[in-house]
Amino acid sequence: MRAMILAAGLGTRLRPLTHDRPKALVEVAGQTLLEITLARLREFGVGHVILNVHHFADMVAEYLKKNANFGMKIEISREDTLLDTGGGLKKAAWFFVKDSADRGDPFILHNVDVISTIDFNRMLQFHNQHQALATLAVKQRETSRYLLFDEHFRLSGRLSGVSQQAEFIRPSQQLQLQALAFSGIHVISPRMLSMLTEDGAFSIIDSYVRLAGQGENILGFRADQYYWRDLGKPESVLQAEKDFKNKVL
């Protein structure tokens, strides 16, 4: 199985920790965020990974070389300008179709700055069972950007901005929708790659909303029962340190 780790961002919310390193190399309990993510993917059975880089890109490449790619086959996708989540995936699309043996298999897209105990096996099973184009790990928590799902967990809209302005894909179902927060982990069917018609830098969420509006099966996988933390801020890194020491994850 293959995966992509999104690690190209500047890590501005993590400053000062990212003044001299990329966010992928910020440490939690003696391990970098990149090492933690790779270990989780390797444990699940992922052997081939592509990693997008931009900020301190050479430092990431040297780190992987020094650690022999942690026993995995790893490619690097360098971004001269930041392409956001959707643009980054589109640039790396070749990685998921180059080997005929893997061409039809779903792959994982994982933010480098989130850690979790989400069961990838259950998430993949859910994805395959419902023949989804993409499956997003979601949970109930506070966020400024909610996604809206119907009773079958199909993506049906979103709330965004300070005013939480609603954008509905299926207006007739507005009263039945539940607002959930995305957790930065996706399972994606490779056939979606050819559907990414946006160019340049763009959010993958924008693509999901467009595709769901066209009738494609974009689903939410409820991950409320699992540990999850966004490590976008220094205080979150400190809390994750405590969680590791207390064996919460």
JSON list of C-alpha atoms in Angstrom, two decimals:
[
{"chain": "A", "resi": 1, "resn": "MET", "atom": "CA", "xyz": [0.00, 0.00, 0.00]},
{"chain": "A", "resi": 2, "resn": "ARG", "atom": "CA", "xyz": [1.09, 3.58, -0.68]},
{"chain": "A", "resi": 3, "resn": "ALA", "atom": "CA", "xyz": [0.69, 6.85, 1.20]},
{"chain": "A", "resi": 4, "resn": "MET", "atom": "CA", "xyz": [1.48, 10.54, 0.93]},
{"chain": "A", "resi": 5, "resn": "ILE", "atom": "CA", "xyz": [2.54, 12.69, 3.85]},
{"chain": "A", "resi": 6, "resn": "LEU", "atom": "CA", "xyz": [1.75, 16.39, 3.55]},
{"chain": "A", "resi": 7, "resn": "ALA", "atom": "CA", "xyz": [4.76, 18.20, 5.03]},
{"chain": "A", "resi": 8, "resn": "ALA", "atom": "CA", "xyz": [5.46, 21.19, 2.79]},
{"chain": "A", "resi": 9, "resn": "GLY", "atom": "CA", "xyz": [3.86, 23.92, 4.93]},
{"chain": "A", "resi": 10, "resn": "LEU", "atom": "CA", "xyz": [5.84, 26.70, 6.59]},
{"chain": "A", "resi": 11, "resn": "GLY", "atom": "CA", "xyz": [4.70, 25.72, 10.07]},
{"chain": "A", "resi": 12, "resn": "THR", "atom": "CA", "xyz": [4.02, 29.35, 10.97]},
{"chain": "A", "resi": 13, "resn": "ARG", "atom": "CA", "xyz": [1.72, 28.40, 13.87]},
{"chain": "A", "resi": 14, "resn": "LEU", "atom": "CA", "xyz": [4.54, 26.32, 15.34]},
{"chain": "A", "resi": 15, "resn": "ARG", "atom": "CA", "xyz": [7.02, 29.19, 15.59]},
{"chain": "A", "resi": 16, "resn": "PRO", "atom": "CA", "xyz": [9.51, 29.52, 17.22]},
{"chain": "A", "resi": 17, "resn": "LEU", "atom": "CA", "xyz": [9.94, 25.73, 16.87]},
{"chain": "A", "resi": 18, "resn": "THR", "atom": "CA", "xyz": [10.09, 26.07, 13.08]},
{"chain": "A", "resi": 19, "resn": "HIS", "atom": "CA", "xyz": [12.56, 28.96, 12.89]},
{"chain": "A", "resi": 20, "resn": "ASP", "atom": "CA", "xyz": [15.41, 26.55, 12.14]},
{"chain": "A", "resi": 21, "resn": "ARG", "atom": "CA", "xyz": [13.65, 23.42, 10.92]},
{"chain": "A", "resi": 22, "resn": "PRO", "atom": "CA", "xyz": [10.58, 22.26, 9.00]},
{"chain": "A", "resi": 23, "resn": "LYS", "atom": "CA", "xyz": [7.53, 21.20, 10.98]},
{"chain": "A", "resi": 24, "resn": "ALA", "atom": "CA", "xyz": [8.17, 17.58, 9.94]},
{"chain": "A", "resi": 25, "resn": "LEU", "atom": "CA", "xyz": [11.30, 17.61, 12.09]},
{"chain": "A", "resi": 26, "resn": "VAL", "atom": "CA", "xyz": [9.75, 19.14, 15.21]},
{"chain": "A", "resi": 27, "resn": "GLU", "atom": "CA", "xyz": [10.16, 16.60, 18.01]},
{"chain": "A", "resi": 28, "resn": "VAL", "atom": "CA", "xyz": [7.65, 15.07, 20.39]},
{"chain": "A", "resi": 29, "resn": "ALA", "atom": "CA", "xyz": [9.00, 12.80, 23.14]},
{"chain": "A", "resi": 30, "resn": "GLY", "atom": "CA", "xyz": [12.30, 12.38, 21.30]},
{"chain": "A", "resi": 31, "resn": "GLN", "atom": "CA", "xyz": [10.76, 11.56, 17.92]},
{"chain": "A", "resi": 32, "resn": "THR", "atom": "CA", "xyz": [10.14, 13.84, 14.98]},
{"chain": "A", "resi": 33, "resn": "LEU", "atom": "CA", "xyz": [6.62, 14.27, 13.65]},
{"chain": "A", "resi": 34, "resn": "LEU", "atom": "CA", "xyz": [7.80, 12.67, 10.42]},
{"chain": "A", "resi": 35, "resn": "GLU", "atom": "CA", "xyz": [9.18, 9.61, 12.23]},
{"chain": "A", "resi": 36, "resn": "ILE", "atom": "CA", "xyz": [5.95, 9.21, 14.21]},
{"chain": "A", "resi": 37, "resn": "THR", "atom": "CA", "xyz": [3.83, 9.39, 11.04]},
{"chain": "A", "resi": 38, "resn": "LEU", "atom": "CA", "xyz": [6.06, 6.98, 9.12]},
{"chain": "A", "resi": 39, "resn": "ALA", "atom": "CA", "xyz": [5.98, 4.50, 12.01]},
{"chain": "A", "resi": 40, "resn": "ARG", "atom": "CA", "xyz": [2.17, 4.55, 12.08]},
{"chain": "A", "resi": 41, "resn": "LEU", "atom": "CA", "xyz": [1.98, 4.00, 8.33]},
{"chain": "A", "resi": 42, "resn": "ARG", "atom": "CA", "xyz": [4.61, 1.26, 8.39]},
{"chain": "A", "resi": 43, "resn": "GLU", "atom": "CA", "xyz": [2.75, -0.52, 11.19]},
{"chain": "A", "resi": 44, "resn": "PHE", "atom": "CA", "xyz": [-0.36, -0.52, 9.00]},
{"chain": "A", "resi": 45, "resn": "GLY", "atom": "CA", "xyz": [1.55, -2.10, 6.12]},
{"chain": "A", "resi": 46, "resn": "VAL", "atom": "CA", "xyz": [2.45, 0.93, 4.01]},
{"chain": "A", "resi": 47, "resn": "GLY", "atom": "CA", "xyz": [5.80, 0.37, 2.30]},
{"chain": "A", "resi": 48, "resn": "HIS", "atom": "CA", "xyz": [5.88, 3.17, -0.30]},
{"chain": "A", "resi": 49, "resn": "VAL", "atom": "CA", "xyz": [5.54, 6.82, 0.71]},
{"chain": "A", "resi": 50, "resn": "ILE", "atom": "CA", "xyz": [5.84, 10.16, -1.05]},
{"chain": "A", "resi": 51, "resn": "LEU", "atom": "CA", "xyz": [6.49, 13.28, 0.99]},
{"chain": "A", "resi": 52, "resn": "ASN", "atom": "CA", "xyz": [6.01, 16.82, -0.25]},
{"chain": "A", "resi": 53, "resn": "VAL", "atom": "CA", "xyz": [8.55, 19.38, 0.98]},
{"chain": "A", "resi": 54, "resn": "HIS", "atom": "CA", "xyz": [9.21, 23.10, 0.66]},
{"chain": "A", "resi": 55, "resn": "HIS", "atom": "CA", "xyz": [10.35, 24.77, 3.89]},
{"chain": "A", "resi": 56, "resn": "PHE", "atom": "CA", "xyz": [13.89, 23.50, 4.74]},
{"chain": "A", "resi": 57, "resn": "ALA", "atom": "CA", "xyz": [13.44, 20.84, 2.06]},
{"chain": "A", "resi": 58, "resn": "ASP", "atom": "CA", "xyz": [17.12, 19.79, 2.02]},
{"chain": "A", "resi": 59, "resn": "MET", "atom": "CA", "xyz": [17.03, 19.23, 5.77]},
{"chain": "A", "resi": 60, "resn": "VAL", "atom": "CA", "xyz": [14.20, 16.71, 5.35]},
{"chain": "A", "resi": 61, "resn": "ALA", "atom": "CA", "xyz": [16.04, 14.92, 2.54]},
{"chain": "A", "resi": 62, "resn": "GLU", "atom": "CA", "xyz": [19.20, 14.64, 4.64]},
{"chain": "A", "resi": 63, "resn": "TYR", "atom": "CA", "xyz": [17.24, 13.42, 7.65]},
{"chain": "A", "resi": 64, "resn": "LEU", "atom": "CA", "xyz": [15.67, 10.61, 5.62]},
{"chain": "A", "resi": 65, "resn": "LYS", "atom": "CA", "xyz": [19.02, 9.66, 4.11]},
{"chain": "A", "resi": 66, "resn": "LYS", "atom": "CA", "xyz": [20.66, 9.59, 7.55]},
{"chain": "A", "resi": 67, "resn": "ASN", "atom": "CA", "xyz": [17.93, 7.24, 8.81]},
{"chain": "A", "resi": 68, "resn": "ALA", "atom": "CA", "xyz": [17.88, 5.00, 5.72]},
{"chain": "A", "resi": 69, "resn": "ASN", "atom": "CA", "xyz": [14.29, 6.07, 5.01]},
{"chain": "A", "resi": 70, "resn": "PHE", "atom": "CA", "xyz": [13.24, 4.21, 8.17]},
{"chain": "A", "resi": 71, "resn": "GLY", "atom": "CA", "xyz": [13.20, 0.97, 6.20]},
{"chain": "A", "resi": 72, "resn": "MET", "atom": "CA", "xyz": [10.66, 2.26, 3.67]},
{"chain": "A", "resi": 73, "resn": "LYS", "atom": "CA", "xyz": [10.70, 3.31, 0.03]},
{"chain": "A", "resi": 74, "resn": "ILE", "atom": "CA", "xyz": [10.30, 7.08, 0.13]},
{"chain": "A", "resi": 75, "resn": "GLU", "atom": "CA", "xyz": [10.08, 9.62, -2.69]},
{"chain": "A", "resi": 76, "resn": "ILE", "atom": "CA", "xyz": [10.26, 13.38, -2.25]},
{"chain": "A", "resi": 77, "resn": "SER", "atom": "CA", "xyz": [8.05, 15.85, -4.11]},
{"chain": "A", "resi": 78, "resn": "ARG", "atom": "CA", "xyz": [9.70, 19.28, -3.96]},
{"chain": "A", "resi": 79, "resn": "GLU", "atom": "CA", "xyz": [7.45, 22.32, -4.25]},
{"chain": "A", "resi": 80, "resn": "ASP", "atom": "CA", "xyz": [9.15, 25.54, -5.35]},
{"chain": "A", "resi": 81, "resn": "THR", "atom": "CA", "xyz": [5.97, 27.34, -4.37]},
{"chain": "A", "resi": 82, "resn": "LEU", "atom": "CA", "xyz": [3.48, 25.98, -1.88]},
{"chain": "A", "resi": 83, "resn": "LEU", "atom": "CA", "xyz": [0.66, 24.12, -3.62]},
{"chain": "A", "resi": 84, "resn": "ASP", "atom": "CA", "xyz": [-1.65, 23.51, -0.64]},
{"chain": "A", "resi": 85, "resn": "THR", "atom": "CA", "xyz": [-3.15, 20.08, 0.00]},
{"chain": "A", "resi": 86, "resn": "GLY", "atom": "CA", "xyz": [-4.87, 19.59, -3.34]},
{"chain": "A", "resi": 87, "resn": "GLY", "atom": "CA", "xyz": [-2.11, 21.02, -5.50]},
{"chain": "A", "resi": 88, "resn": "GLY", "atom": "CA", "xyz": [0.48, 19.00, -3.59]},
{"chain": "A", "resi": 89, "resn": "LEU", "atom": "CA", "xyz": [-1.42, 15.76, -4.16]},
{"chain": "A", "resi": 90, "resn": "LYS", "atom": "CA", "xyz": [-1.97, 16.57, -7.85]},
{"chain": "A", "resi": 91, "resn": "LYS", "atom": "CA", "xyz": [1.77, 17.18, -8.35]},
{"chain": "A", "resi": 92, "resn": "ALA", "atom": "CA", "xyz": [2.52, 13.80, -6.75]},
{"chain": "A", "resi": 93, "resn": "ALA", "atom": "CA", "xyz": [-0.22, 11.90, -8.63]},
{"chain": "A", "resi": 94, "resn": "TRP", "atom": "CA", "xyz": [2.34, 10.05, -10.76]},
{"chain": "A", "resi": 95, "resn": "PHE", "atom": "CA", "xyz": [3.49, 8.19, -7.64]},
{"chain": "A", "resi": 96, "resn": "PHE", "atom": "CA", "xyz": [0.16, 6.41, -7.28]},
{"chain": "A", "resi": 97, "resn": "VAL", "atom": "CA", "xyz": [-0.17, 5.19, -10.86]},
{"chain": "A", "resi": 98, "resn": "LYS", "atom": "CA", "xyz": [3.41, 4.28, -11.82]},
{"chain": "A", "resi": 99, "resn": "ASP", "atom": "CA", "xyz": [3.21, 0.67, -10.56]},
{"chain": "A", "resi": 100, "resn": "SER", "atom": "CA", "xyz": [0.46, -1.44, -12.14]},
{"chain": "A", "resi": 101, "resn": "ALA", "atom": "CA", "xyz": [0.40, -3.68, -9.06]},
{"chain": "A", "resi": 102, "resn": "ASP", "atom": "CA", "xyz": [-0.77, -0.77, -6.88]},
{"chain": "A", "resi": 103, "resn": "ARG", "atom": "CA", "xyz": [-2.69, 1.24, -9.45]},
{"chain": "A", "resi": 104, "resn": "GLY", "atom": "CA", "xyz": [-6.19, 0.34, -8.29]},
{"chain": "A", "resi": 105, "resn": "ASP", "atom": "CA", "xyz": [-5.54, 0.30, -4.55]},
{"chain": "A", "resi": 106, "resn": "PRO", "atom": "CA", "xyz": [-6.67, 3.13, -2.25]},
{"chain": "A", "resi": 107, "resn": "PHE", "atom": "CA", "xyz": [-3.92, 5.16, -0.62]},
{"chain": "A", "resi": 108, "resn": "ILE", "atom": "CA", "xyz": [-3.60, 7.21, 2.56]},
{"chain": "A", "resi": 109, "resn": "LEU", "atom": "CA", "xyz": [-3.07, 10.98, 2.62]},
{"chain": "A", "resi": 110, "resn": "HIS", "atom": "CA", "xyz": [-1.82, 12.09, 6.04]},
{"chain": "A", "resi": 111, "resn": "ASN", "atom": "CA", "xyz": [-0.87, 15.49, 7.47]},
{"chain": "A", "resi": 112, "resn": "VAL", "atom": "CA", "xyz": [2.54, 15.34, 9.14]},
{"chain": "A", "resi": 113, "resn": "ASP", "atom": "CA", "xyz": [1.40, 17.56, 12.00]},
{"chain": "A", "resi": 114, "resn": "VAL", "atom": "CA", "xyz": [-1.37, 15.34, 13.35]},
{"chain": "A", "resi": 115, "resn": "ILE", "atom": "CA", "xyz": [-0.91, 12.29, 15.54]},
{"chain": "A", "resi": 116, "resn": "SER", "atom": "CA", "xyz": [-3.60, 9.77, 16.30]},
{"chain": "A", "resi": 117, "resn": "THR", "atom": "CA", "xyz": [-4.47, 6.18, 17.10]},
{"chain": "A", "resi": 118, "resn": "ILE", "atom": "CA", "xyz": [-7.10, 6.07, 14.34]},
{"chain": "A", "resi": 119, "resn": "ASP", "atom": "CA", "xyz": [-7.50, 2.49, 13.13]},
{"chain": "A", "resi": 120, "resn": "PHE", "atom": "CA", "xyz": [-6.45, 2.62, 9.47]},
{"chain": "A", "resi": 121, "resn": "ASN", "atom": "CA", "xyz": [-7.72, -0.94, 8.94]},
{"chain": "A", "resi": 122, "resn": "ARG", "atom": "CA", "xyz": [-11.24, 0.01, 9.96]},
{"chain": "A", "resi": 123, "resn": "MET", "atom": "CA", "xyz": [-11.08, 3.21, 7.95]},
{"chain": "A", "resi": 124, "resn": "LEU", "atom": "CA", "xyz": [-9.93, 1.35, 4.82]},
{"chain": "A", "resi": 125, "resn": "GLN", "atom": "CA", "xyz": [-12.60, -1.31, 5.35]},
{"chain": "A", "resi": 126, "resn": "PHE", "atom": "CA", "xyz": [-15.26, 1.42, 5.62]},
{"chain": "A", "resi": 127, "resn": "HIS", "atom": "CA", "xyz": [-13.92, 3.07, 2.47]},
{"chain": "A", "resi": 128, "resn": "ASN", "atom": "CA", "xyz": [-13.99, -0.17, 0.46]},
{"chain": "A", "resi": 129, "resn": "GLN", "atom": "CA", "xyz": [-17.33, -1.35, 1.84]},
{"chain": "A", "resi": 130, "resn": "HIS", "atom": "CA", "xyz": [-19.06, 1.84, 0.73]},
{"chain": "A", "resi": 131, "resn": "GLN", "atom": "CA", "xyz": [-17.11, 2.15, -2.53]},
{"chain": "A", "resi": 132, "resn": "ALA", "atom": "CA", "xyz": [-16.07, 5.68, -1.65]},
{"chain": "A", "resi": 133, "resn": "LEU", "atom": "CA", "xyz": [-14.07, 7.97, -3.87]},
{"chain": "A", "resi": 134, "resn": "ALA", "atom": "CA", "xyz": [-12.51, 9.44, -0.73]},
{"chain": "A", "resi": 135, "resn": "THR", "atom": "CA", "xyz": [-13.02, 8.87, 3.00]},
{"chain": "A", "resi": 136, "resn": "LEU", "atom": "CA", "xyz": [-12.16, 11.55, 5.56]},
{"chain": "A", "resi": 137, "resn": "ALA", "atom": "CA", "xyz": [-11.49, 10.90, 9.24]},
{"chain": "A", "resi": 138, "resn": "VAL", "atom": "CA", "xyz": [-13.83, 13.24, 11.16]},
{"chain": "A", "resi": 139, "resn": "LYS", "atom": "CA", "xyz": [-14.90, 13.79, 14.74]},
{"chain": "A", "resi": 140, "resn": "GLN", "atom": "CA", "xyz": [-16.91, 16.10, 16.96]},
{"chain": "A", "resi": 141, "resn": "ARG", "atom": "CA", "xyz": [-14.67, 18.91, 18.19]},
{"chain": "A", "resi": 142, "resn": "GLU", "atom": "CA", "xyz": [-14.46, 22.68, 17.93]},
{"chain": "A", "resi": 143, "resn": "THR", "atom": "CA", "xyz": [-13.12, 24.05, 14.68]},
{"chain": "A", "resi": 144, "resn": "SER", "atom": "CA", "xyz": [-13.52, 27.09, 12.46]},
{"chain": "A", "resi": 145, "resn": "ARG", "atom": "CA", "xyz": [-14.20, 24.93, 9.41]},
{"chain": "A", "resi": 146, "resn": "TYR", "atom": "CA", "xyz": [-16.90, 22.28, 9.79]},
{"chain": "A", "resi": 147, "resn": "LEU", "atom": "CA", "xyz": [-17.84, 19.77, 7.14]},
{"chain": "A", "resi": 148, "resn": "LEU", "atom": "CA", "xyz": [-21.49, 18.75, 6.88]},
{"chain": "A", "resi": 149, "resn": "PHE", "atom": "CA", "xyz": [-22.55, 15.12, 6.48]},
{"chain": "A", "resi": 150, "resn": "ASP", "atom": "CA", "xyz": [-25.92, 13.47, 5.99]},
{"chain": "A", "resi": 151, "resn": "GLU", "atom": "CA", "xyz": [-27.23, 10.42, 7.87]},
{"chain": "A", "resi": 152, "resn": "HIS", "atom": "CA", "xyz": [-25.20, 8.15, 5.56]},
{"chain": "A", "resi": 153, "resn": "PHE", "atom": "CA", "xyz": [-22.04, 10.19, 6.28]},
{"chain": "A", "resi": 154, "resn": "ARG", "atom": "CA", "xyz": [-21.93, 11.57, 2.75]},
{"chain": "A", "resi": 155, "resn": "LEU", "atom": "CA", "xyz": [-20.30, 14.98, 2.43]},
{"chain": "A", "resi": 156, "resn": "SER", "atom": "CA", "xyz": [-23.18, 17.41, 1.94]},
{"chain": "A", "resi": 157, "resn": "GLY", "atom": "CA", "xyz": [-21.73, 20.86, 2.59]},
{"chain": "A", "resi": 158, "resn": "ARG", "atom": "CA", "xyz": [-19.52, 22.91, 4.87]},
{"chain": "A", "resi": 159, "resn": "LEU", "atom": "CA", "xyz": [-19.45, 25.84, 7.26]},
{"chain": "A", "resi": 160, "resn": "SER", "atom": "CA", "xyz": [-16.63, 28.35, 7.00]},
{"chain": "A", "resi": 161, "resn": "GLY", "atom": "CA", "xyz": [-15.47, 31.77, 8.07]},
{"chain": "A", "resi": 162, "resn": "VAL", "atom": "CA", "xyz": [-16.08, 33.72, 11.26]},
{"chain": "A", "resi": 163, "resn": "SER", "atom": "CA", "xyz": [-19.79, 33.78, 10.51]},
{"chain": "A", "resi": 164, "resn": "GLN", "atom": "CA", "xyz": [-19.83, 30.01, 9.81]},
{"chain": "A", "resi": 165, "resn": "GLN", "atom": "CA", "xyz": [-21.49, 30.65, 6.48]},
{"chain": "A", "resi": 166, "resn": "ALA", "atom": "CA", "xyz": [-23.08, 27.48, 5.14]},
{"chain": "A", "resi": 167, "resn": "GLU", "atom": "CA", "xyz": [-22.48, 26.02, 1.70]},
{"chain": "A", "resi": 168, "resn": "PHE", "atom": "CA", "xyz": [-24.89, 23.17, 0.96]},
{"chain": "A", "resi": 169, "resn": "ILE", "atom": "CA", "xyz": [-24.43, 20.50, -1.69]},
{"chain": "A", "resi": 170, "resn": "ARG", "atom": "CA", "xyz": [-27.77, 18.79, -1.10]},
{"chain": "A", "resi": 171, "resn": "PRO", "atom": "CA", "xyz": [-30.18, 21.58, 0.05]},
{"chain": "A", "resi": 172, "resn": "SER", "atom": "CA", "xyz": [-33.12, 19.23, 0.54]},
{"chain": "A", "resi": 173, "resn": "GLN", "atom": "CA", "xyz": [-31.29, 17.52, 3.39]},
{"chain": "A", "resi": 174, "resn": "GLN", "atom": "CA", "xyz": [-30.26, 20.60, 5.36]},
{"chain": "A", "resi": 175, "resn": "LEU", "atom": "CA", "xyz": [-32.20, 19.66, 8.49]},
{"chain": "A", "resi": 176, "resn": "GLN", "atom": "CA", "xyz": [-30.51, 16.26, 8.75]},
{"chain": "A", "resi": 177, "resn": "LEU", "atom": "CA", "xyz": [-26.90, 17.36, 8.47]},
{"chain": "A", "resi": 178, "resn": "GLN", "atom": "CA", "xyz": [-24.30, 17.01, 11.22]},
{"chain": "A", "resi": 179, "resn": "ALA", "atom": "CA", "xyz": [-21.27, 19.29, 11.47]},
{"chain": "A", "resi": 180, "resn": "LEU", "atom": "CA", "xyz": [-18.00, 17.47, 12.04]},
{"chain": "A", "resi": 181, "resn": "ALA", "atom": "CA", "xyz": [-14.34, 18.46, 12.06]},
{"chain": "A", "resi": 182, "resn": "PHE", "atom": "CA", "xyz": [-11.85, 16.98, 9.60]},
{"chain": "A", "resi": 183, "resn": "SER", "atom": "CA", "xyz": [-8.82, 15.29, 11.16]},
{"chain": "A", "resi": 184, "resn": "GLY", "atom": "CA", "xyz": [-6.22, 15.56, 8.38]},
{"chain": "A", "resi": 185, "resn": "ILE", "atom": "CA", "xyz": [-6.26, 11.87, 7.42]},
{"chain": "A", "resi": 186, "resn": "HIS", "atom": "CA", "xyz": [-7.85, 10.57, 4.20]},
{"chain": "A", "resi": 187, "resn": "VAL", "atom": "CA", "xyz": [-8.21, 7.29, 2.31]},
{"chain": "A", "resi": 188, "resn": "ILE", "atom": "CA", "xyz": [-8.45, 8.01, -1.41]},
{"chain": "A", "resi": 189, "resn": "SER", "atom": "CA", "xyz": [-9.23, 5.90, -4.45]},
{"chain": "A", "resi": 190, "resn": "PRO", "atom": "CA", "xyz": [-6.63, 6.64, -7.17]},
{"chain": "A", "resi": 191, "resn": "ARG", "atom": "CA", "xyz": [-9.34, 7.22, -9.78]},
{"chain": "A", "resi": 192, "resn": "MET", "atom": "CA", "xyz": [-9.95, 10.56, -8.04]},
{"chain": "A", "resi": 193, "resn": "LEU", "atom": "CA", "xyz": [-6.56, 11.84, -9.18]},
{"chain": "A", "resi": 194, "resn": "SER", "atom": "CA", "xyz": [-7.77, 12.39, -12.74]},
{"chain": "A", "resi": 195, "resn": "MET", "atom": "CA", "xyz": [-10.74, 14.34, -11.35]},
{"chain": "A", "resi": 196, "resn": "LEU", "atom": "CA", "xyz": [-8.57, 17.04, -9.77]},
{"chain": "A", "resi": 197, "resn": "THR", "atom": "CA", "xyz": [-9.24, 19.66, -12.43]},
{"chain": "A", "resi": 198, "resn": "GLU", "atom": "CA", "xyz": [-8.13, 22.60, -10.29]},
{"chain": "A", "resi": 199, "resn": "ASP", "atom": "CA", "xyz": [-4.70, 24.09, -11.11]},
{"chain": "A", "resi": 200, "resn": "GLY", "atom": "CA", "xyz": [-1.89, 25.60, -9.06]},
{"chain": "A", "resi": 201, "resn": "ALA", "atom": "CA", "xyz": [-2.35, 25.86, -5.32]},
{"chain": "A", "resi": 202, "resn": "PHE", "atom": "CA", "xyz": [-5.72, 24.64, -4.08]},
{"chain": "A", "resi": 203, "resn": "SER", "atom": "CA", "xyz": [-7.30, 22.93, -1.09]},
{"chain": "A", "resi": 204, "resn": "ILE", "atom": "CA", "xyz": [-8.29, 19.29, -1.42]},
{"chain": "A", "resi": 205, "resn": "ILE", "atom": "CA", "xyz": [-11.43, 20.16, 0.57]},
{"chain": "A", "resi": 206, "resn": "ASP", "atom": "CA", "xyz": [-12.54, 22.43, -2.28]},
{"chain": "A", "resi": 207, "resn": "SER", "atom": "CA", "xyz": [-12.17, 19.48, -4.63]},
{"chain": "A", "resi": 208, "resn": "TYR", "atom": "CA", "xyz": [-14.13, 17.21, -2.29]},
{"chain": "A", "resi": 209, "resn": "VAL", "atom": "CA", "xyz": [-16.98, 19.70, -2.11]},
{"chain": "A", "resi": 210, "resn": "ARG", "atom": "CA", "xyz": [-17.05, 20.06, -5.89]},
{"chain": "A", "resi": 211, "resn": "LEU", "atom": "CA", "xyz": [-16.95, 16.30, -6.49]},
{"chain": "A", "resi": 212, "resn": "ALA", "atom": "CA", "xyz": [-19.60, 15.58, -3.86]},
{"chain": "A", "resi": 213, "resn": "GLY", "atom": "CA", "xyz": [-21.79, 18.17, -5.56]},
{"chain": "A", "resi": 214, "resn": "GLN", "atom": "CA", "xyz": [-21.35, 16.21, -8.79]},
{"chain": "A", "resi": 215, "resn": "GLY", "atom": "CA", "xyz": [-22.65, 13.08, -7.08]},
{"chain": "A", "resi": 216, "resn": "GLU", "atom": "CA", "xyz": [-19.36, 11.42, -6.15]},
{"chain": "A", "resi": 217, "resn": "ASN", "atom": "CA", "xyz": [-19.22, 9.40, -2.94]},
{"chain": "A", "resi": 218, "resn": "ILE", "atom": "CA", "xyz": [-17.13, 11.44, -0.48]},
{"chain": "A", "resi": 219, "resn": "LEU", "atom": "CA", "xyz": [-17.62, 9.98, 3.02]},
{"chain": "A", "resi": 220, "resn": "GLY", "atom": "CA", "xyz": [-16.81, 10.79, 6.62]},
{"chain": "A", "resi": 221, "resn": "PHE", "atom": "CA", "xyz": [-15.37, 8.11, 8.91]},
{"chain": "A", "resi": 222, "resn": "ARG", "atom": "CA", "xyz": [-16.25, 8.81, 12.55]},
{"chain": "A", "resi": 223, "resn": "ALA", "atom": "CA", "xyz": [-13.05, 8.72, 14.60]},
{"chain": "A", "resi": 224, "resn": "ASP", "atom": "CA", "xyz": [-14.35, 10.07, 17.92]},
{"chain": "A", "resi": 225, "resn": "GLN", "atom": "CA", "xyz": [-13.20, 7.03, 19.90]},
{"chain": "A", "resi": 226, "resn": "TYR", "atom": "CA", "xyz": [-9.54, 7.43, 18.96]},
{"chain": "A", "resi": 227, "resn": "TYR", "atom": "CA", "xyz": [-6.82, 9.68, 20.30]},
{"chain": "A", "resi": 228, "resn": "TRP", "atom": "CA", "xyz": [-6.13, 12.59, 17.94]},
{"chain": "A", "resi": 229, "resn": "ARG", "atom": "CA", "xyz": [-4.20, 15.83, 18.24]},
{"chain": "A", "resi": 230, "resn": "ASP", "atom": "CA", "xyz": [-3.32, 18.61, 15.83]},
{"chain": "A", "resi": 231, "resn": "LEU", "atom": "CA", "xyz": [0.27, 19.66, 16.54]},
{"chain": "A", "resi": 232, "resn": "GLY", "atom": "CA", "xyz": [0.02, 23.01, 14.83]},
{"chain": "A", "resi": 233, "resn": "LYS", "atom": "CA", "xyz": [0.93, 25.04, 17.92]},
{"chain": "A", "resi": 234, "resn": "PRO", "atom": "CA", "xyz": [3.76, 24.81, 20.49]},
{"chain": "A", "resi": 235, "resn": "GLU", "atom": "CA", "xyz": [1.29, 24.25, 23.33]},
{"chain": "A", "resi": 236, "resn": "SER", "atom": "CA", "xyz": [-0.15, 21.25, 21.46]},
{"chain": "A", "resi": 237, "resn": "VAL", "atom": "CA", "xyz": [3.35, 19.78, 21.15]},
{"chain": "A", "resi": 238, "resn": "LEU", "atom": "CA", "xyz": [3.81, 20.16, 24.92]},
{"chain": "A", "resi": 239, "resn": "GLN", "atom": "CA", "xyz": [0.49, 18.41, 25.55]},
{"chain": "A", "resi": 240, "resn": "ALA", "atom": "CA", "xyz": [1.44, 15.58, 23.20]},
{"chain": "A", "resi": 241, "resn": "GLU", "atom": "CA", "xyz": [4.69, 15.18, 25.16]},
{"chain": "A", "resi": 242, "resn": "LYS", "atom": "CA", "xyz": [2.62, 14.66, 28.30]},
{"chain": "A", "resi": 243, "resn": "ASP", "atom": "CA", "xyz": [0.32, 12.24, 26.48]},
{"chain": "A", "resi": 244, "resn": "PHE", "atom": "CA", "xyz": [3.27, 10.12, 25.39]},
{"chain": "A", "resi": 245, "resn": "LYS", "atom": "CA", "xyz": [4.68, 10.07, 28.93]},
{"chain": "A", "resi": 246, "resn": "ASN", "atom": "CA", "xyz": [1.27, 9.12, 30.33]},
{"chain": "A", "resi": 247, "resn": "LYS", "atom": "CA", "xyz": [0.92, 6.45, 27.63]},
{"chain": "A", "resi": 248, "resn": "VAL", "atom": "CA", "xyz": [-2.32, 7.96, 26.35]},
{"chain": "A", "resi": 249, "resn": "LEU", "atom": "CA", "xyz": [-1.16, 7.06, 22.84]}
]
